[in-house]
GROMACS .gro file of C-alpha atoms in nm:
model
  366
    1UNK     CA    1  -3.371  -0.403  -2.176
    2UNK     CA    2  -3.158  -0.269  -1.869
    3UNK     CA    3  -2.945  -0.523  -1.660
    4UNK     CA    4  -2.597  -0.579  -1.511
    5UNK     CA    5  -2.334  -0.806  -1.643
    6UNK     CA    6  -2.217  -0.953  -1.325
    7UNK     CA    7  -1.869  -0.766  -1.190
    8UNK     CA    8  -2.011  -0.813  -0.838
    9UNK     CA    9  -1.951  -0.481  -0.713
   10UNK     CA   10  -1.933  -0.532  -0.301
   11UNK     CA   11  -2.239  -0.463  -0.043
   12UNK     CA   12  -2.334  -0.180   0.055
   13UNK     CA   13  -2.202   0.046  -0.287
   14UNK     CA   14  -1.995   0.091  -0.538
   15UNK     CA   15  -1.581   0.024  -0.546
   16UNK     CA   16  -1.417   0.319  -0.482
   17UNK     CA   17  -1.224   0.400  -0.866
   18UNK     CA   18  -1.478   0.143  -1.011
   19UNK     CA   19  -1.547   0.300  -1.382
   20UNK     CA   20  -1.951   0.260  -1.495
   21UNK     CA   21  -1.949   0.119  -1.851
   22UNK     CA   22  -2.259   0.166  -2.003
   23UNK     CA   23  -2.333  -0.039  -2.364
   24UNK     CA   24  -2.516  -0.332  -2.509
   25UNK     CA   25  -2.222  -0.313  -2.840
   26UNK     CA   26  -2.084  -0.655  -2.659
   27UNK     CA   27  -1.774  -0.547  -2.902
   28UNK     CA   28  -1.693  -0.248  -2.784
   29UNK     CA   29  -1.775  -0.364  -2.463
   30UNK     CA   30  -1.487  -0.631  -2.466
   31UNK     CA   31  -1.206  -0.353  -2.582
   32UNK     CA   32  -1.358  -0.126  -2.318
   33UNK     CA   33  -1.328  -0.452  -2.021
   34UNK     CA   34  -1.001  -0.518  -2.164
   35UNK     CA   35  -0.863  -0.183  -2.147
   36UNK     CA   36  -0.989  -0.111  -1.791
   37UNK     CA   37  -0.807  -0.477  -1.706
   38UNK     CA   38  -0.505  -0.320  -1.874
   39UNK     CA   39  -0.514  -0.031  -1.645
   40UNK     CA   40  -0.615  -0.228  -1.300
   41UNK     CA   41  -0.959  -0.141  -1.262
   42UNK     CA   42  -1.274  -0.337  -1.195
   43UNK     CA   43  -1.568  -0.171  -1.377
   44UNK     CA   44  -1.969  -0.187  -1.329
   45UNK     CA   45  -2.119  -0.273  -1.649
   46UNK     CA   46  -2.464  -0.183  -1.729
   47UNK     CA   47  -2.656  -0.230  -2.073
   48UNK     CA   48  -2.880   0.084  -1.997
   49UNK     CA   49  -2.847   0.334  -1.723
   50UNK     CA   50  -2.877   0.251  -1.342
   51UNK     CA   51  -3.130   0.311  -1.129
   52UNK     CA   52  -3.205   0.670  -0.900
   53UNK     CA   53  -2.914   0.792  -0.731
   54UNK     CA   54  -2.687   0.460  -0.819
   55UNK     CA   55  -2.360   0.433  -0.961
   56UNK     CA   56  -2.406   0.725  -1.264
   57UNK     CA   57  -2.407   1.017  -1.004
   58UNK     CA   58  -2.135   0.793  -0.756
   59UNK     CA   59  -1.827   0.647  -1.058
   60UNK     CA   60  -1.546   0.859  -1.065
   61UNK     CA   61  -1.540   0.819  -1.441
   62UNK     CA   62  -1.851   0.704  -1.672
   63UNK     CA   63  -1.834   0.547  -2.021
   64UNK     CA   64  -2.107   0.528  -2.248
   65UNK     CA   65  -2.105   0.372  -2.595
   66UNK     CA   66  -2.238   0.539  -2.862
   67UNK     CA   67  -2.497   0.285  -2.939
   68UNK     CA   68  -2.646   0.377  -2.527
   69UNK     CA   69  -2.604   0.733  -2.625
   70UNK     CA   70  -3.000   0.809  -2.671
   71UNK     CA   71  -3.073   0.594  -2.354
   72UNK     CA   72  -2.805   0.856  -2.139
   73UNK     CA   73  -2.998   1.168  -2.291
   74UNK     CA   74  -3.173   1.180  -2.001
   75UNK     CA   75  -2.905   1.114  -1.722
   76UNK     CA   76  -2.811   1.375  -1.456
   77UNK     CA   77  -2.519   1.617  -1.573
   78UNK     CA   78  -2.235   1.562  -1.422
   79UNK     CA   79  -1.835   1.578  -1.481
   80UNK     CA   80  -1.667   1.255  -1.590
   81UNK     CA   81  -1.862   1.128  -1.861
   82UNK     CA   82  -1.684   0.984  -2.207
   83UNK     CA   83  -1.849   0.936  -2.524
   84UNK     CA   84  -1.701   0.626  -2.709
   85UNK     CA   85  -1.777   0.523  -3.048
   86UNK     CA   86  -1.563   0.372  -3.360
   87UNK     CA   87  -1.691   0.534  -3.610
   88UNK     CA   88  -1.363   0.831  -3.688
   89UNK     CA   89  -1.639   1.008  -4.023
   90UNK     CA   90  -1.967   1.018  -3.808
   91UNK     CA   91  -2.048   1.404  -3.730
   92UNK     CA   92  -2.356   1.295  -3.546
   93UNK     CA   93  -2.157   1.151  -3.245
   94UNK     CA   94  -2.096   1.557  -3.177
   95UNK     CA   95  -2.449   1.599  -3.134
   96UNK     CA   96  -2.474   1.282  -2.892
   97UNK     CA   97  -2.234   1.446  -2.668
   98UNK     CA   98  -2.357   1.701  -2.581
   99UNK     CA   99  -2.736   1.578  -2.551
  100UNK     CA  100  -2.544   1.356  -2.248
  101UNK     CA  101  -2.322   1.625  -2.072
  102UNK     CA  102  -2.016   1.440  -2.216
  103UNK     CA  103  -1.673   1.599  -2.151
  104UNK     CA  104  -1.477   1.424  -2.417
  105UNK     CA  105  -1.560   1.221  -2.714
  106UNK     CA  106  -1.313   0.916  -2.788
  107UNK     CA  107  -1.271   0.714  -3.079
  108UNK     CA  108  -1.143   0.369  -3.089
  109UNK     CA  109  -0.898   0.257  -3.150
  110UNK     CA  110  -0.701   0.594  -3.150
  111UNK     CA  111  -0.766   0.667  -2.822
  112UNK     CA  112  -0.669   0.357  -2.640
  113UNK     CA  113  -0.372   0.479  -2.444
  114UNK     CA  114  -0.552   0.805  -2.305
  115UNK     CA  115  -0.849   0.642  -2.191
  116UNK     CA  116  -0.579   0.362  -2.043
  117UNK     CA  117  -0.435   0.672  -1.791
  118UNK     CA  118  -0.781   0.794  -1.727
  119UNK     CA  119  -0.899   0.469  -1.618
  120UNK     CA  120  -0.574   0.406  -1.408
  121UNK     CA  121  -0.614   0.774  -1.222
  122UNK     CA  122  -0.963   0.718  -1.129
  123UNK     CA  123  -0.847   0.380  -1.060
  124UNK     CA  124  -0.547   0.470  -0.792
  125UNK     CA  125  -0.733   0.798  -0.663
  126UNK     CA  126  -0.487   1.041  -0.860
  127UNK     CA  127  -0.481   1.353  -0.654
  128UNK     CA  128  -0.192   1.607  -0.655
  129UNK     CA  129   0.151   1.463  -0.756
  130UNK     CA  130   0.406   1.438  -0.570
  131UNK     CA  131   0.662   1.737  -0.527
  132UNK     CA  132   0.915   1.582  -0.670
  133UNK     CA  133   1.273   1.726  -0.580
  134UNK     CA  134   1.638   1.563  -0.756
  135UNK     CA  135   1.939   1.634  -0.544
  136UNK     CA  136   2.263   1.704  -0.759
  137UNK     CA  137   2.652   1.754  -0.687
  138UNK     CA  138   2.853   2.039  -0.836
  139UNK     CA  139   3.126   1.804  -0.813
  140UNK     CA  140   3.202   1.468  -0.724
  141UNK     CA  141   3.203   1.391  -0.329
  142UNK     CA  142   3.009   1.716  -0.315
  143UNK     CA  143   2.721   1.507  -0.055
  144UNK     CA  144   2.424   1.523  -0.296
  145UNK     CA  145   2.347   1.118  -0.214
  146UNK     CA  146   2.411   1.196   0.185
  147UNK     CA  147   2.171   1.446   0.145
  148UNK     CA  148   1.896   1.316  -0.107
  149UNK     CA  149   1.885   1.045   0.162
  150UNK     CA  150   1.845   1.259   0.468
  151UNK     CA  151   1.557   1.482   0.248
  152UNK     CA  152   1.375   1.138   0.237
  153UNK     CA  153   1.408   1.007   0.525
  154UNK     CA  154   1.275   1.357   0.711
  155UNK     CA  155   1.014   1.336   0.488
  156UNK     CA  156   0.898   1.017   0.612
  157UNK     CA  157   0.964   1.043   0.939
  158UNK     CA  158   0.740   1.358   0.895
  159UNK     CA  159   0.447   1.134   0.775
  160UNK     CA  160   0.495   1.194   0.399
  161UNK     CA  161   0.391   0.913   0.177
  162UNK     CA  162   0.831   0.943  -0.004
  163UNK     CA  163   1.007   0.744  -0.259
  164UNK     CA  164   1.341   0.811  -0.305
  165UNK     CA  165   1.491   0.733  -0.677
  166UNK     CA  166   1.844   0.668  -0.744
  167UNK     CA  167   1.926   0.804  -1.104
  168UNK     CA  168   2.270   0.751  -1.081
  169UNK     CA  169   2.372   0.390  -1.175
  170UNK     CA  170   2.778   0.446  -1.090
  171UNK     CA  171   2.668   0.607  -0.737
  172UNK     CA  172   2.748   0.258  -0.522
  173UNK     CA  173   2.318   0.215  -0.483
  174UNK     CA  174   2.131   0.437  -0.217
  175UNK     CA  175   1.991   0.072  -0.070
  176UNK     CA  176   2.343   0.080   0.070
  177UNK     CA  177   2.376   0.405   0.227
  178UNK     CA  178   2.019   0.318   0.389
  179UNK     CA  179   2.174   0.011   0.546
  180UNK     CA  180   1.925  -0.193   0.318
  181UNK     CA  181   2.098  -0.367   0.037
  182UNK     CA  182   1.988  -0.721   0.110
  183UNK     CA  183   1.635  -0.559   0.156
  184UNK     CA  184   1.355  -0.766  -0.072
  185UNK     CA  185   1.248  -0.572  -0.385
  186UNK     CA  186   1.296  -0.504  -0.716
  187UNK     CA  187   1.561  -0.279  -0.842
  188UNK     CA  188   1.605  -0.034  -1.166
  189UNK     CA  189   1.734  -0.379  -1.406
  190UNK     CA  190   1.355  -0.472  -1.359
  191UNK     CA  191   1.173  -0.265  -1.484
  192UNK     CA  192   1.428  -0.207  -1.781
  193UNK     CA  193   1.128  -0.360  -2.044
  194UNK     CA  194   0.857  -0.098  -1.877
  195UNK     CA  195   0.643   0.111  -2.120
  196UNK     CA  196   0.330   0.301  -2.167
  197UNK     CA  197   0.199   0.337  -1.788
  198UNK     CA  198   0.306   0.141  -1.450
  199UNK     CA  199   0.070   0.145  -1.200
  200UNK     CA  200   0.139   0.346  -0.934
  201UNK     CA  201   0.057   0.161  -0.629
  202UNK     CA  202   0.236  -0.131  -0.809
  203UNK     CA  203   0.551   0.031  -0.819
  204UNK     CA  204   0.560   0.117  -0.452
  205UNK     CA  205   0.428  -0.194  -0.368
  206UNK     CA  206   0.762  -0.382  -0.556
  207UNK     CA  207   0.967  -0.185  -0.398
  208UNK     CA  208   1.232  -0.213  -0.064
  209UNK     CA  209   1.107  -0.016   0.219
  210UNK     CA  210   1.378   0.104   0.454
  211UNK     CA  211   1.304   0.405   0.738
  212UNK     CA  212   0.919   0.398   0.642
  213UNK     CA  213   1.017   0.489   0.276
  214UNK     CA  214   1.009   0.336  -0.072
  215UNK     CA  215   1.341   0.306  -0.199
  216UNK     CA  216   1.422   0.234  -0.577
  217UNK     CA  217   1.794   0.147  -0.667
  218UNK     CA  218   2.067  -0.005  -0.869
  219UNK     CA  219   2.198  -0.353  -0.792
  220UNK     CA  220   2.483  -0.498  -0.820
  221UNK     CA  221   2.472  -0.624  -1.169
  222UNK     CA  222   2.629  -0.516  -1.477
  223UNK     CA  223   2.278  -0.309  -1.557
  224UNK     CA  224   2.416   0.051  -1.615
  225UNK     CA  225   2.101   0.203  -1.781
  226UNK     CA  226   1.766   0.164  -1.847
  227UNK     CA  227   1.583   0.269  -2.187
  228UNK     CA  228   1.442   0.627  -2.139
  229UNK     CA  229   1.052   0.544  -2.213
  230UNK     CA  230   1.110   0.352  -1.879
  231UNK     CA  231   1.234   0.609  -1.665
  232UNK     CA  232   0.938   0.826  -1.762
  233UNK     CA  233   0.717   0.556  -1.680
  234UNK     CA  234   0.870   0.443  -1.377
  235UNK     CA  235   0.894   0.805  -1.251
  236UNK     CA  236   0.570   0.947  -1.306
  237UNK     CA  237   0.400   0.613  -1.202
  238UNK     CA  238   0.602   0.723  -0.848
  239UNK     CA  239   0.460   1.107  -0.885
  240UNK     CA  240   0.101   0.978  -0.940
  241UNK     CA  241   0.102   0.868  -0.545
  242UNK     CA  242   0.099   1.231  -0.394
  243UNK     CA  243   0.356   1.322  -0.062
  244UNK     CA  244   0.762   1.315  -0.217
  245UNK     CA  245   0.931   1.188  -0.412
  246UNK     CA  246   1.332   1.251  -0.381
  247UNK     CA  247   1.593   1.166  -0.675
  248UNK     CA  248   1.936   1.147  -0.655
  249UNK     CA  249   2.091   1.269  -0.970
  250UNK     CA  250   2.438   1.172  -1.171
  251UNK     CA  251   2.649   1.500  -1.277
  252UNK     CA  252   2.597   1.381  -1.636
  253UNK     CA  253   2.264   1.423  -1.859
  254UNK     CA  254   2.146   1.134  -2.109
  255UNK     CA  255   1.852   1.043  -2.247
  256UNK     CA  256   1.701   0.899  -1.949
  257UNK     CA  257   1.844   1.161  -1.658
  258UNK     CA  258   1.653   1.444  -1.950
  259UNK     CA  259   1.332   1.238  -1.885
  260UNK     CA  260   1.400   1.256  -1.497
  261UNK     CA  261   1.498   1.591  -1.556
  262UNK     CA  262   1.187   1.696  -1.698
  263UNK     CA  263   0.927   1.601  -1.437
  264UNK     CA  264   1.086   1.768  -1.148
  265UNK     CA  265   0.948   2.048  -0.948
  266UNK     CA  266   1.289   2.158  -0.817
  267UNK     CA  267   1.655   2.092  -0.730
  268UNK     CA  268   1.953   2.111  -0.565
  269UNK     CA  269   2.280   2.151  -0.661
  270UNK     CA  270   2.471   2.088  -0.384
  271UNK     CA  271   2.814   2.280  -0.385
  272UNK     CA  272   3.152   2.287  -0.156
  273UNK     CA  273   3.284   2.664  -0.069
  274UNK     CA  274   3.555   2.632  -0.254
  275UNK     CA  275   3.665   2.817  -0.589
  276UNK     CA  276   3.751   2.478  -0.800
  277UNK     CA  277   3.365   2.323  -0.665
  278UNK     CA  278   3.196   2.659  -0.769
  279UNK     CA  279   3.319   2.648  -1.136
  280UNK     CA  280   3.233   2.241  -1.200
  281UNK     CA  281   2.916   2.352  -1.046
  282UNK     CA  282   2.858   2.634  -1.302
  283UNK     CA  283   2.926   2.334  -1.611
  284UNK     CA  284   2.677   2.110  -1.432
  285UNK     CA  285   2.413   2.395  -1.373
  286UNK     CA  286   2.442   2.475  -1.752
  287UNK     CA  287   2.415   2.143  -1.834
  288UNK     CA  288   2.103   2.040  -1.614
  289UNK     CA  289   1.958   2.398  -1.665
  290UNK     CA  290   1.877   2.314  -2.006
  291UNK     CA  291   1.568   2.076  -1.917
  292UNK     CA  292   1.528   2.203  -1.552
  293UNK     CA  293   1.309   2.437  -1.447
  294UNK     CA  294   1.375   2.547  -1.104
  295UNK     CA  295   1.763   2.483  -0.994
  296UNK     CA  296   1.887   2.632  -0.632
  297UNK     CA  297   2.181   2.586  -0.472
  298UNK     CA  298   2.286   2.448  -0.140
  299UNK     CA  299   2.633   2.551   0.006
  300UNK     CA  300   2.812   2.305   0.218
  301UNK     CA  301   3.133   2.381   0.458
  302UNK     CA  302   3.394   2.473   0.504
  303UNK     CA  303   3.393   2.790   0.334
  304UNK     CA  304   3.727   2.897   0.183
  305UNK     CA  305   3.873   3.230   0.230
  306UNK     CA  306   3.636   3.497   0.075
  307UNK     CA  307   3.334   3.298   0.014
  308UNK     CA  308   3.023   3.222   0.194
  309UNK     CA  309   2.717   3.053   0.094
  310UNK     CA  310   2.569   3.394  -0.049
  311UNK     CA  311   2.843   3.453  -0.270
  312UNK     CA  312   2.853   3.124  -0.366
  313UNK     CA  313   2.480   3.167  -0.512
  314UNK     CA  314   2.612   3.486  -0.652
  315UNK     CA  315   2.899   3.383  -0.830
  316UNK     CA  316   2.665   3.053  -0.997
  317UNK     CA  317   2.348   3.278  -1.059
  318UNK     CA  318   2.093   3.069  -0.889
  319UNK     CA  319   1.896   3.071  -0.549
  320UNK     CA  320   2.048   3.006  -0.268
  321UNK     CA  321   1.820   2.740  -0.039
  322UNK     CA  322   2.082   2.787   0.279
  323UNK     CA  323   2.412   2.621   0.422
  324UNK     CA  324   2.411   2.223   0.419
  325UNK     CA  325   2.544   2.151   0.775
  326UNK     CA  326   2.816   1.883   0.836
  327UNK     CA  327   2.801   1.631   1.114
  328UNK     CA  328   3.075   1.402   1.184
  329UNK     CA  329   2.879   1.099   1.267
  330UNK     CA  330   2.776   1.128   0.892
  331UNK     CA  331   3.118   1.086   0.779
  332UNK     CA  332   3.170   0.737   0.833
  333UNK     CA  333   3.132   0.478   0.521
  334UNK     CA  334   2.791   0.395   0.418
  335UNK     CA  335   2.628   0.115   0.577
  336UNK     CA  336   2.845   0.136   0.895
  337UNK     CA  337   2.623   0.418   1.076
  338UNK     CA  338   2.265   0.525   1.123
  339UNK     CA  339   2.130   0.645   0.783
  340UNK     CA  340   2.171   1.085   0.753
  341UNK     CA  341   1.846   1.272   0.899
  342UNK     CA  342   1.719   0.966   1.084
  343UNK     CA  343   1.732   1.060   1.447
  344UNK     CA  344   1.546   1.318   1.362
  345UNK     CA  345   1.773   1.549   1.530
  346UNK     CA  346   2.047   1.755   1.486
  347UNK     CA  347   2.182   1.987   1.244
  348UNK     CA  348   2.104   1.819   0.911
  349UNK     CA  349   1.785   1.711   1.040
  350UNK     CA  350   1.650   2.078   1.063
  351UNK     CA  351   1.816   2.188   0.752
  352UNK     CA  352   1.588   1.895   0.579
  353UNK     CA  353   1.244   1.993   0.795
  354UNK     CA  354   1.273   2.375   0.723
  355UNK     CA  355   1.320   2.275   0.331
  356UNK     CA  356   1.045   2.054   0.344
  357UNK     CA  357   0.800   2.283   0.522
  358UNK     CA  358   0.881   2.588   0.273
  359UNK     CA  359   0.904   2.394  -0.034
  360UNK     CA  360   0.559   2.228   0.045
  361UNK     CA  361   0.409   2.591   0.093
  362UNK     CA  362   0.517   2.693  -0.206
  363UNK     CA  363   0.414   2.421  -0.421
  364UNK     CA  364   0.032   2.444  -0.227
  365UNK     CA  365   0.048   2.815  -0.383
  366UNK     CA  366   0.152   2.674  -0.742
   0.00000   0.00000   0.00000
């Protein structure tokens, strides 16, 4: 018997990102529908194989119940087929997987989280993850938050989907720096109970939108931390949407910050060109370097006698990104002027634009 459980696909074809389920096992179907719901996907469901040139070929992911493996033998070979069963001790399941050309064999309930993640990936249309850049000050007042804001504003102005993440609960809030402290949207404390997988699209839509980018900042309440598992889930969701994610980092490393560092592609250490700042930056670099894979130095003037940007980089033993320009207009208190880099003009905006040009080229060659 071949039939369709009504999930009403739209006229003219399959829903983008809709997985296909093939099974007659009602208990298994209930479980798979539950997992699809958890992943934010509405599947197309068939008891047998769809017709020629139907959803078997078009669906981004096909979940075949072990009960339906025999009927799926004649289906065209394709990637993205998962054979789903329950009997951990059945050696024949691997033979049936080969017969239908399955990429994976999954046993419930052990494989539920893996399957939710896979379904959510196809539902969100996940491609290359966002280029994720952290910015950290070599000492207090180094200008790391200003540079983080300028990088994010520049990225958004250049047309990249951009998220700016404030990982420093004691920094006063990057929404304030962007003039959006009253903007509607969620802040970090709202995600304190998050675990497992957070939907990338849902996360982005829930955040304040300022200057064409989304901002995840802290509120003015008493919450000064969220659990590391929540940090991991939220930042992973931010990265799945592609584009660019910029993270303003604190100078301490706790469990939550370590979760952020582990997901960065690279980080910029902002160091004022003075000996005491270089000494402090060396300690920061040592701490974050235990987790971070790629740390580079950005030097900010004015320069103390005998120092230039190359000498600062040499003393720290880090690759040099360049000299971070200081613009007088940015010396005003946050919230009283334009956010850094918002006009697209001036030396700081030029520095940020050149940084993204180089970083994006590097990312495409990896």
